């Protein structure tokens, strides 16, 4: 395990794995890290990030370990070595030195770049099974797969590691100090993956760091599994910092959740695949309506507060969409090359049209015509104006002025229907891998991390890597070009918009095969020497 000494030199500490290789190199690292604040959550990071460097530009952005602040913790053999289900596995345990590269498309002379610690079981664990008291909490909005993650955390703790005390915290973060807990057993969670929502409830807001950690300490909880989006993960990071400050042997693990797929670095977020599949059903309904009525427009509003991935991928999958509008790509209504002109053209050609709009698209246009909305929800997210209803009315008003063409418009908003469905087969498998990787990490003594796949390999990621920015569609990327080619819509971009898109710093997007990963380190003030 890597640790940062007071002098700033990175050293290898022993005891984490009996197969650990020796490395006498010393690397000096000077790092300043500041985690941005979101909504009502506090700035979270006080401990230094763990970064190791190696030959040929190798950088490991490691995650904290309990022994970083509680030295000389005893270790125990991993119970998996006696598990008959794993008897046929060629290699039980992940090697200590296994890491996964963030960037896999490289040039001949490219440095090796940023790597993350590979997830999986280790030969030694830092918790006795009988001593583990775990809890699970879900926060924020609903997302397909929440129940699957809960089921698999419980199953992994119980069946792989023999853990008996597992609780669900009711109602999100505030449940730590204001609600009851639910005892979770394999029998209790059996079959919940076939249901939407979360059996332990969820909420926005209610975050009080000191009260939460007090509750964790008072109840004797030593493993905390937190499922939620970037705001929730910022809260999890703050909980880890408070736990570390108090010197508690508590593993704090995050499992990133967002239906919008706007979490950076990881391949995609759980529930996204299900959301795209369900979104297609709404698009198909809009297409049927549009085809069955004269001069009909089917308008579908999909999720996507700041990122248009669901809208883009559902459009590409359905092939029935004539126009897709997302937050990352500005558009305008009137004049040559505007949306109204394109709608008129498509209806004259085909007699019908299907439009998909993400909820965060065109908010600047909505704000111009409606009273500015500065309200926020309990998580601190800005409440968006309903672009679907606004656009519907704008289209109707425009064509009322065009006496030569009358239109029908059918508006469909499937948002909460999509959020509430159970996860599909693909997401169920994905959630299983996430949950098992989270449990392996906690039992191995890692803490202050979130888990997710990078190029198909589950990894342990420091919290700051998934909370420092949001994943967004890059409109100068080939995937967006494929979408434009599918719909035949104009890009609605001016030359100025295109230039700004090239110059803006975009988050790494593993879903887009031609995206260049961001090789910057932790923050603007990061220096490695």
Coordinates of C-alpha atoms in Angstrom, one line a residue:
X1 CA 0.0 0.0 0.0
X2 CA 1.3 3.5 -0.8
X3 CA 1.4 6.2 1.8
X4 CA 2.5 9.8 1.8
X5 CA 5.1 10.6 4.5
X6 CA 5.3 14.0 6.3
X7 CA 8.3 14.9 4.1
X8 CA 6.2 14.4 1.0
X9 CA 8.0 11.3 -0.2
X10 CA 5.9 8.4 -1.3
X11 CA 6.8 5.1 0.3
X12 CA 5.5 1.5 0.1
X13 CA 4.2 0.1 3.4
X14 CA 4.2 -3.6 4.2
X15 CA 1.4 -5.8 5.4
X16 CA -1.3 -5.1 2.9
X17 CA -0.6 -8.2 0.8
X18 CA 2.0 -11.0 1.2
X19 CA 2.8 -10.9 -2.5
X20 CA 3.6 -7.2 -2.5
X21 CA 6.7 -6.3 -4.5
X22 CA 9.5 -4.2 -3.1
X23 CA 10.1 -0.8 -4.6
X24 CA 12.9 1.4 -3.1
X25 CA 12.2 4.4 -5.3
X26 CA 11.2 7.6 -3.7
X27 CA 9.0 10.2 -5.4
X28 CA 8.5 13.7 -4.1
X29 CA 5.0 15.0 -4.6
X30 CA 3.6 18.5 -3.9
X31 CA -0.1 18.6 -4.1
X32 CA -2.8 21.2 -3.2
X33 CA -6.3 19.8 -3.5
X34 CA -9.6 21.6 -3.1
X35 CA -12.9 19.9 -3.6
X36 CA -15.6 22.2 -5.0
X37 CA -18.8 22.7 -3.0
X38 CA -22.2 21.6 -4.4
X39 CA -25.4 22.9 -3.0
X40 CA -25.5 22.7 0.8
X41 CA -22.6 20.3 1.1
X42 CA -19.4 21.6 2.7
X43 CA -15.9 21.6 1.3
X44 CA -14.7 18.1 2.0
X45 CA -11.1 17.4 1.6
X46 CA -8.4 18.1 4.2
X47 CA -6.1 15.1 3.8
X48 CA -3.7 15.0 0.9
X49 CA -4.4 12.9 -2.2
X50 CA -2.3 9.8 -2.5
X51 CA -0.3 10.0 -5.7
X52 CA 2.6 7.7 -6.7
X53 CA 4.8 8.1 -9.8
X54 CA 6.9 5.7 -11.8
X55 CA 8.9 5.2 -14.9
X56 CA 7.8 6.4 -18.3
X57 CA 5.3 9.0 -16.9
X58 CA 3.4 6.5 -14.8
X59 CA 1.0 8.1 -12.3
X60 CA -1.1 6.2 -9.7
X61 CA -3.9 8.2 -8.2
X62 CA -4.4 6.0 -5.2
X63 CA -7.2 5.8 -2.6
X64 CA -6.9 6.1 1.2
X65 CA -6.3 3.1 3.5
X66 CA -7.2 2.7 7.1
X67 CA -3.5 2.2 7.9
X68 CA -2.8 5.7 6.6
X69 CA -4.1 7.1 9.9
X70 CA -4.4 4.0 12.1
X71 CA -1.0 2.2 12.0
X72 CA -0.3 -1.4 13.0
X73 CA -3.8 -2.7 12.3
X74 CA -4.0 -6.5 12.5
X75 CA -4.8 -8.4 9.3
X76 CA -6.7 -11.6 8.8
X77 CA -6.9 -14.2 6.1
X78 CA -9.5 -13.5 3.5
X79 CA -12.5 -15.9 4.0
X80 CA -12.8 -16.2 0.3
X81 CA -9.9 -18.7 0.3
X82 CA -12.2 -21.2 2.0
X83 CA -15.2 -20.4 -0.2
X84 CA -16.1 -23.4 -2.4
X85 CA -17.6 -21.1 -5.0
X86 CA -14.1 -19.7 -5.6
X87 CA -12.2 -23.0 -5.5
X88 CA -12.2 -23.2 -9.3
X89 CA -10.9 -19.6 -9.8
X90 CA -7.4 -19.7 -11.2
X91 CA -6.4 -16.5 -9.3
X92 CA -8.3 -15.7 -6.1
X93 CA -6.9 -12.4 -5.4
X94 CA -6.0 -9.1 -7.1
X95 CA -2.3 -8.4 -7.1
X96 CA -1.3 -5.3 -5.0
X97 CA 0.4 -3.8 -8.0
X98 CA -2.6 -4.1 -10.4
X99 CA -3.7 -0.8 -11.7
X100 CA -5.9 0.3 -14.6
X101 CA -4.9 3.0 -17.1
X102 CA -7.4 5.9 -17.5
X103 CA -6.3 6.4 -21.1
X104 CA -5.9 3.4 -23.4
X105 CA -5.6 5.1 -26.8
X106 CA -2.1 6.4 -26.9
X107 CA 0.6 7.3 -29.4
X108 CA 4.0 5.5 -29.6
X109 CA 5.8 8.0 -27.4
X110 CA 2.9 8.8 -25.0
X111 CA 3.7 8.7 -21.3
X112 CA 1.9 5.9 -19.4
X113 CA -0.3 8.5 -17.8
X114 CA -2.9 8.3 -14.9
X115 CA -3.8 4.9 -13.4
X116 CA -6.2 3.8 -10.7
X117 CA -6.1 0.9 -8.3
X118 CA -7.8 -2.2 -9.6
X119 CA -10.8 -3.4 -7.5
X120 CA -11.1 -6.9 -6.2
X121 CA -10.5 -9.2 -3.2
X122 CA -7.1 -9.1 -1.4
X123 CA -5.3 -11.9 0.4
X124 CA -5.5 -10.1 3.7
X125 CA -8.5 -8.3 5.2
X126 CA -8.7 -5.7 8.0
X127 CA -12.0 -6.7 9.5
X128 CA -13.1 -9.9 11.3
X129 CA -16.4 -11.0 9.9
X130 CA -18.0 -11.1 13.3
X131 CA -16.9 -7.6 14.1
X132 CA -18.3 -6.0 10.9
X133 CA -21.3 -3.7 11.4
X134 CA -22.2 -2.4 8.0
X135 CA -24.9 0.1 6.8
X136 CA -26.2 1.1 3.4
X137 CA -27.8 4.5 2.5
X138 CA -29.3 5.7 -0.8
X139 CA -29.6 9.5 -1.5
X140 CA -31.0 11.7 -4.2
X141 CA -33.4 10.9 -6.9
X142 CA -34.5 7.4 -8.0
X143 CA -32.6 5.5 -10.6
X144 CA -33.0 1.9 -12.0
X145 CA -30.6 -0.5 -10.2
X146 CA -30.7 0.9 -6.7
X147 CA -32.3 -2.2 -5.3
X148 CA -29.9 -4.4 -7.2
X149 CA -26.9 -2.6 -5.6
X150 CA -28.5 -3.0 -2.1
X151 CA -29.2 -6.7 -2.7
X152 CA -25.6 -7.4 -3.9
X153 CA -23.9 -5.5 -1.1
X154 CA -25.9 -7.5 1.4
X155 CA -25.3 -10.8 -0.5
X156 CA -21.5 -10.1 -0.9
X157 CA -21.1 -9.2 2.8
X158 CA -23.0 -12.3 4.0
X159 CA -22.1 -15.0 1.5
X160 CA -18.5 -14.1 0.7
X161 CA -17.3 -12.7 4.1
X162 CA -19.8 -14.1 6.6
X163 CA -21.0 -10.7 7.8
X164 CA -24.3 -10.9 9.8
X165 CA -24.9 -7.3 10.9
X166 CA -26.1 -5.1 8.0
X167 CA -28.5 -2.2 8.3
X168 CA -30.3 0.0 5.8
X169 CA -30.5 3.7 6.7
X170 CA -34.0 4.9 6.0
X171 CA -34.6 8.1 4.0
X172 CA -31.2 9.2 2.8
X173 CA -28.6 11.1 4.9
X174 CA -31.1 12.5 7.4
X175 CA -32.0 8.9 8.3
X176 CA -28.7 8.6 10.2
X177 CA -30.1 10.8 12.9
X178 CA -33.8 11.1 12.4
X179 CA -35.2 7.8 11.1
X180 CA -35.2 4.1 11.9
X181 CA -32.9 1.5 10.4
X182 CA -33.9 -1.6 8.5
X183 CA -32.2 -4.9 9.3
X184 CA -31.0 -6.3 5.9
X185 CA -30.5 -10.0 5.4
X186 CA -30.2 -12.1 2.2
X187 CA -33.8 -13.3 2.8
X188 CA -35.0 -9.6 3.2
X189 CA -33.4 -8.5 -0.1
X190 CA -34.2 -11.6 -2.1
X191 CA -36.0 -10.5 -5.3
X192 CA -35.8 -6.8 -4.7
X193 CA -33.9 -6.3 -7.9
X194 CA -37.1 -7.0 -9.8
X195 CA -38.6 -3.8 -8.2
X196 CA -38.0 -0.2 -9.0
X197 CA -37.0 2.4 -6.4
X198 CA -35.2 1.6 -3.2
X199 CA -36.5 -0.4 -0.3
X200 CA -34.7 1.8 2.2
X201 CA -36.1 5.0 0.9
X202 CA -34.2 8.1 -0.3
X203 CA -34.3 11.9 0.1
X204 CA -32.5 15.1 -1.0
X205 CA -30.9 17.3 1.6
X206 CA -30.8 16.6 5.3
X207 CA -27.0 16.5 5.3
X208 CA -25.4 17.2 8.7
X209 CA -21.8 15.9 8.7
X210 CA -21.3 15.9 12.5
X211 CA -24.7 14.3 13.3
X212 CA -24.1 11.6 10.7
X213 CA -20.6 10.7 12.0
X214 CA -21.9 10.9 15.6
X215 CA -24.6 8.3 14.7
X216 CA -22.0 6.1 12.9
X217 CA -19.8 6.2 16.0
X218 CA -22.6 5.7 18.6
X219 CA -24.0 2.7 16.7
X220 CA -20.6 1.1 16.3
X221 CA -20.9 1.0 12.5
X222 CA -17.6 0.3 10.8
X223 CA -18.5 0.0 7.1
X224 CA -20.6 2.7 5.4
X225 CA -21.9 2.2 1.8
X226 CA -23.2 5.4 0.3
X227 CA -25.1 5.2 -3.0
X228 CA -25.8 8.5 -4.8
X229 CA -24.8 11.2 -7.3
X230 CA -22.0 13.7 -7.2
X231 CA -23.6 15.8 -4.4
X232 CA -24.0 12.6 -2.4
X233 CA -20.4 11.6 -3.1
X234 CA -19.2 15.0 -1.9
X235 CA -21.1 14.3 1.3
X236 CA -19.5 10.9 1.5
X237 CA -16.0 12.5 1.1
X238 CA -16.8 14.9 4.0
X239 CA -17.9 11.9 6.1
X240 CA -14.7 10.1 5.4
X241 CA -12.7 13.2 6.4
X242 CA -14.5 13.5 9.7
X243 CA -14.1 9.8 10.4
X244 CA -10.4 10.1 9.7
X245 CA -10.1 13.2 11.9
X246 CA -11.6 11.2 14.8
X247 CA -9.3 8.2 14.1
X248 CA -12.2 5.7 13.7
X249 CA -11.7 2.4 12.0
X250 CA -14.6 2.9 9.6
X251 CA -14.5 2.2 5.9
X252 CA -16.5 4.8 3.9
X253 CA -17.3 3.6 0.4
X254 CA -19.2 5.5 -2.3
X255 CA -21.1 3.9 -5.2
X256 CA -21.8 6.6 -7.9
X257 CA -25.4 6.9 -9.1
X258 CA -26.9 9.1 -11.7
X259 CA -29.3 8.3 -14.4
X260 CA -27.9 11.2 -16.6
X261 CA -24.5 9.4 -16.9
X262 CA -22.7 12.7 -16.0
X263 CA -20.1 11.1 -13.7
X264 CA -16.6 11.5 -15.2
X265 CA -13.8 8.9 -15.6
X266 CA -16.0 5.8 -15.3
X267 CA -17.3 4.1 -18.4
X268 CA -21.0 4.8 -17.5
X269 CA -23.2 5.0 -14.5
X270 CA -25.6 2.3 -13.5
X271 CA -29.2 2.7 -14.6
X272 CA -28.1 4.5 -17.8
X273 CA -28.5 1.5 -20.0
X274 CA -32.0 0.9 -18.6
X275 CA -32.9 4.6 -19.0
X276 CA -31.9 4.6 -22.7
X277 CA -34.0 1.4 -23.3
X278 CA -37.1 2.9 -21.6
X279 CA -36.6 6.2 -23.4
X280 CA -36.9 4.4 -26.7
X281 CA -40.4 3.3 -25.7
X282 CA -41.4 6.9 -25.3
X283 CA -39.8 7.8 -28.6
X284 CA -41.6 5.0 -30.3
X285 CA -44.9 6.2 -28.9
X286 CA -44.2 9.7 -30.2
X287 CA -43.3 8.3 -33.6
X288 CA -46.6 6.3 -33.8
X289 CA -48.6 9.4 -32.9
X290 CA -46.7 11.5 -35.4
X291 CA -47.1 9.0 -38.2
X292 CA -50.8 8.5 -37.5
X293 CA -51.8 12.2 -37.7
X294 CA -51.5 14.8 -40.4
X295 CA -48.6 17.3 -40.0
X296 CA -48.0 15.9 -36.5
X297 CA -45.0 16.5 -34.3
X298 CA -44.1 14.1 -31.5
X299 CA -42.1 15.9 -28.8
X300 CA -40.4 13.8 -26.1
X301 CA -38.6 15.3 -23.1
X302 CA -36.0 13.1 -21.5
X303 CA -33.7 13.4 -18.5
X304 CA -30.4 15.3 -18.8
X305 CA -30.0 18.3 -16.4
X306 CA -26.5 19.2 -17.6
X307 CA -25.6 16.3 -19.9
X308 CA -27.5 15.0 -22.9
X309 CA -26.3 11.4 -23.0
X310 CA -29.7 9.8 -22.6
X311 CA -31.2 11.9 -25.3
X312 CA -28.3 11.3 -27.7
X313 CA -28.1 7.5 -27.1
X314 CA -31.8 7.0 -27.3
X315 CA -31.9 9.0 -30.5
X316 CA -29.1 6.9 -32.0
X317 CA -30.8 3.7 -30.8
X318 CA -34.3 4.5 -32.1
X319 CA -33.5 5.9 -35.5
X320 CA -37.0 7.5 -35.6
X321 CA -35.9 10.9 -34.3
X322 CA -35.6 14.0 -36.6
X323 CA -34.1 16.4 -34.1
X324 CA -32.3 15.9 -30.8
X325 CA -31.7 18.9 -28.5
X326 CA -29.3 18.7 -25.6
X327 CA -27.8 21.1 -23.0
X328 CA -24.3 21.0 -24.5
X329 CA -25.4 22.2 -28.0
X330 CA -27.1 25.6 -28.2
X331 CA -29.9 26.2 -30.6
X332 CA -32.1 29.0 -31.7
X333 CA -35.8 29.1 -32.9
X334 CA -36.3 31.7 -35.5
X335 CA -34.5 32.8 -38.6
X336 CA -32.5 31.0 -41.3
X337 CA -31.1 27.7 -40.0
X338 CA -33.2 27.9 -36.9
X339 CA -35.4 25.2 -35.4
X340 CA -38.7 26.5 -36.8
X341 CA -37.3 26.5 -40.3
X342 CA -36.1 22.9 -39.9
X343 CA -39.4 21.8 -38.5
X344 CA -41.3 23.3 -41.5
X345 CA -38.8 21.6 -43.9
X346 CA -39.2 18.1 -42.3
X347 CA -43.0 18.2 -42.1
X348 CA -43.2 19.3 -45.8
X349 CA -40.9 16.4 -46.7
X350 CA -42.4 13.6 -44.5
X351 CA -45.7 14.9 -43.2
X352 CA -44.6 14.3 -39.6
X353 CA -41.6 14.7 -37.2
X354 CA -40.2 13.5 -33.9
X355 CA -38.2 15.8 -31.6
X356 CA -36.3 14.7 -28.5
X357 CA -35.3 17.4 -26.0
X358 CA -33.2 16.9 -22.8
X359 CA -34.5 18.7 -19.7
X360 CA -31.5 21.0 -19.5
X361 CA -31.6 22.1 -23.2
X362 CA -32.4 25.6 -24.2
X363 CA -32.6 27.0 -20.6
X364 CA -31.1 30.3 -21.8
X365 CA -33.9 30.7 -24.3
X366 CA -36.5 29.7 -21.7
X367 CA -35.1 32.2 -19.2
X368 CA -35.4 35.0 -21.8
X369 CA -39.1 34.4 -22.3
X370 CA -40.0 33.5 -18.7
X371 CA -39.2 35.0 -15.4
X372 CA -35.8 34.0 -14.3
X373 CA -35.8 31.0 -12.0
X374 CA -33.2 31.0 -9.2
X375 CA -34.9 28.4 -7.0
X376 CA -33.0 25.3 -5.9
X377 CA -34.0 21.8 -4.7
X378 CA -33.0 20.3 -1.3
X379 CA -29.7 19.0 -2.9
X380 CA -28.7 22.5 -4.1
X381 CA -29.5 21.8 -7.7
X382 CA -31.0 24.7 -9.7
X383 CA -34.7 24.0 -10.5
X384 CA -35.0 24.0 -14.3
X385 CA -37.9 25.5 -16.2
X386 CA -39.9 22.9 -18.1
X387 CA -38.3 23.2 -21.6
X388 CA -40.7 20.6 -23.0
X389 CA -43.9 22.5 -22.2
X390 CA -42.2 25.8 -23.2
X391 CA -41.0 24.4 -26.6
X392 CA -44.4 22.8 -27.2
X393 CA -46.1 26.2 -26.8
X394 CA -43.5 28.0 -28.9
X395 CA -44.0 25.6 -31.8
X396 CA -47.7 25.9 -31.6
X397 CA -47.6 29.7 -31.5
X398 CA -45.2 29.8 -34.5
X399 CA -47.4 27.6 -36.7
X400 CA -50.6 29.5 -35.7
X401 CA -49.0 32.4 -37.6
X402 CA -48.3 30.2 -40.6
X403 CA -51.8 30.0 -42.1
X404 CA -50.7 27.7 -44.9
X405 CA -49.8 24.9 -42.4
X406 CA -51.7 23.6 -39.4
X407 CA -49.9 21.1 -37.1
X408 CA -50.8 18.6 -34.4
X409 CA -48.4 18.3 -31.5
X410 CA -48.2 15.4 -29.0
X411 CA -46.0 16.0 -26.0
X412 CA -44.7 13.1 -23.9
X413 CA -42.7 13.4 -20.6
X414 CA -41.8 9.9 -19.4
X415 CA -39.2 11.1 -16.8
X416 CA -40.6 9.5 -13.6
X417 CA -41.8 6.4 -15.4
X418 CA -38.2 5.8 -16.5
X419 CA -36.7 6.5 -13.1
X420 CA -39.1 4.1 -11.4
X421 CA -38.6 1.0 -13.5
X422 CA -36.4 -1.9 -12.3
X423 CA -33.0 -2.3 -14.0
X424 CA -32.6 -4.4 -17.1
X425 CA -30.3 -7.4 -17.4
X426 CA -27.3 -5.4 -18.4
X427 CA -27.6 -3.0 -15.5
X428 CA -28.3 -5.9 -13.1
X429 CA -24.9 -7.5 -14.0
X430 CA -23.2 -4.1 -13.8
X431 CA -24.7 -3.3 -10.3
X432 CA -23.5 -6.7 -9.1
X433 CA -20.0 -6.0 -10.1
X434 CA -20.1 -2.5 -8.5
X435 CA -21.5 -3.9 -5.2
X436 CA -19.0 -6.8 -5.0
X437 CA -16.1 -4.5 -5.7
X438 CA -17.2 -2.0 -3.0
X439 CA -17.4 -4.8 -0.4
X440 CA -14.0 -6.2 -1.4
X441 CA -12.4 -2.8 -1.1
X442 CA -13.9 -2.1 2.4
X443 CA -12.9 -5.5 3.7
X444 CA -9.4 -4.9 2.4
X445 CA -9.1 -1.7 4.5
X446 CA -9.6 0.8 1.7
X447 CA -11.7 3.8 2.5
X448 CA -12.6 7.3 1.2
X449 CA -13.1 5.9 -2.3
X450 CA -15.8 5.3 -4.9
X451 CA -16.0 2.4 -7.3
X452 CA -16.6 2.2 -11.0
X453 CA -15.4 0.6 -14.2
X454 CA -12.6 2.2 -16.3
X455 CA -12.3 0.5 -19.7
X456 CA -14.3 -2.5 -18.4
X457 CA -12.2 -3.0 -15.3
X458 CA -13.6 -2.2 -11.9
X459 CA -11.4 0.4 -10.1
X460 CA -11.2 2.2 -6.8
X461 CA -11.3 6.0 -7.4
X462 CA -10.6 8.8 -5.0
X463 CA -13.7 10.9 -4.3
X464 CA -12.3 14.0 -5.9
X465 CA -12.0 12.4 -9.3
X466 CA -15.7 12.0 -9.7
X467 CA -16.9 15.2 -8.0
X468 CA -14.5 17.8 -9.4
X469 CA -16.4 18.1 -12.7
X470 CA -19.3 16.6 -14.7
X471 CA -19.2 14.4 -17.7
X472 CA -20.8 16.0 -20.7
X473 CA -21.4 15.3 -24.4
X474 CA -18.6 16.7 -26.5
X475 CA -20.3 18.3 -29.5
X476 CA -17.0 18.2 -31.6
X477 CA -16.7 14.5 -31.1
X478 CA -17.6 11.8 -33.6
X479 CA -20.4 10.4 -31.5
X480 CA -22.3 13.6 -31.7
X481 CA -21.5 13.7 -35.5
X482 CA -23.0 10.2 -35.8
X483 CA -26.2 11.5 -34.1
X484 CA -26.4 14.5 -36.5
X485 CA -25.9 12.1 -39.4
X486 CA -28.7 9.9 -38.1
X487 CA -31.3 12.7 -37.7
X488 CA -30.1 14.9 -40.6
X489 CA -30.7 17.9 -38.4
X490 CA -28.5 21.1 -38.6
X491 CA -26.0 21.5 -35.8
X492 CA -27.5 25.0 -35.0
X493 CA -23.9 26.1 -34.2
X494 CA -22.3 29.3 -35.3
X495 CA -18.6 29.4 -36.1
X496 CA -18.1 31.1 -32.7
X497 CA -19.9 28.2 -31.0
X498 CA -17.6 25.6 -32.7
X499 CA -14.5 27.5 -31.8
X500 CA -15.6 27.7 -28.1
X501 CA -16.4 24.0 -28.1
X502 CA -12.8 23.2 -29.2
X503 CA -11.2 25.5 -26.7
X504 CA -13.4 24.6 -23.7
X505 CA -11.8 22.0 -21.4
X506 CA -14.1 19.0 -21.5
X507 CA -14.3 16.1 -18.9
X508 CA -13.0 12.7 -20.0
X509 CA -15.8 10.6 -21.5
X510 CA -15.0 6.9 -21.7
X511 CA -18.3 6.2 -23.5
X512 CA -17.1 8.2 -26.5
X513 CA -14.5 6.1 -28.3
X514 CA -12.6 9.1 -29.8
X515 CA -12.6 11.3 -26.7
X516 CA -9.2 12.3 -25.5
X517 CA -8.9 11.6 -21.8
X518 CA -8.0 14.5 -19.5
X519 CA -4.5 13.8 -18.2
X520 CA -4.5 16.7 -15.8
X521 CA -4.0 15.7 -12.1
X522 CA -6.1 16.6 -9.1
X523 CA -6.6 20.4 -9.4
X524 CA -5.3 23.5 -10.9
X525 CA -2.6 23.7 -8.2
X526 CA -1.1 20.2 -8.6
X527 CA 2.6 19.9 -9.0
X528 CA 4.6 16.7 -9.4
X529 CA 8.4 16.7 -9.2

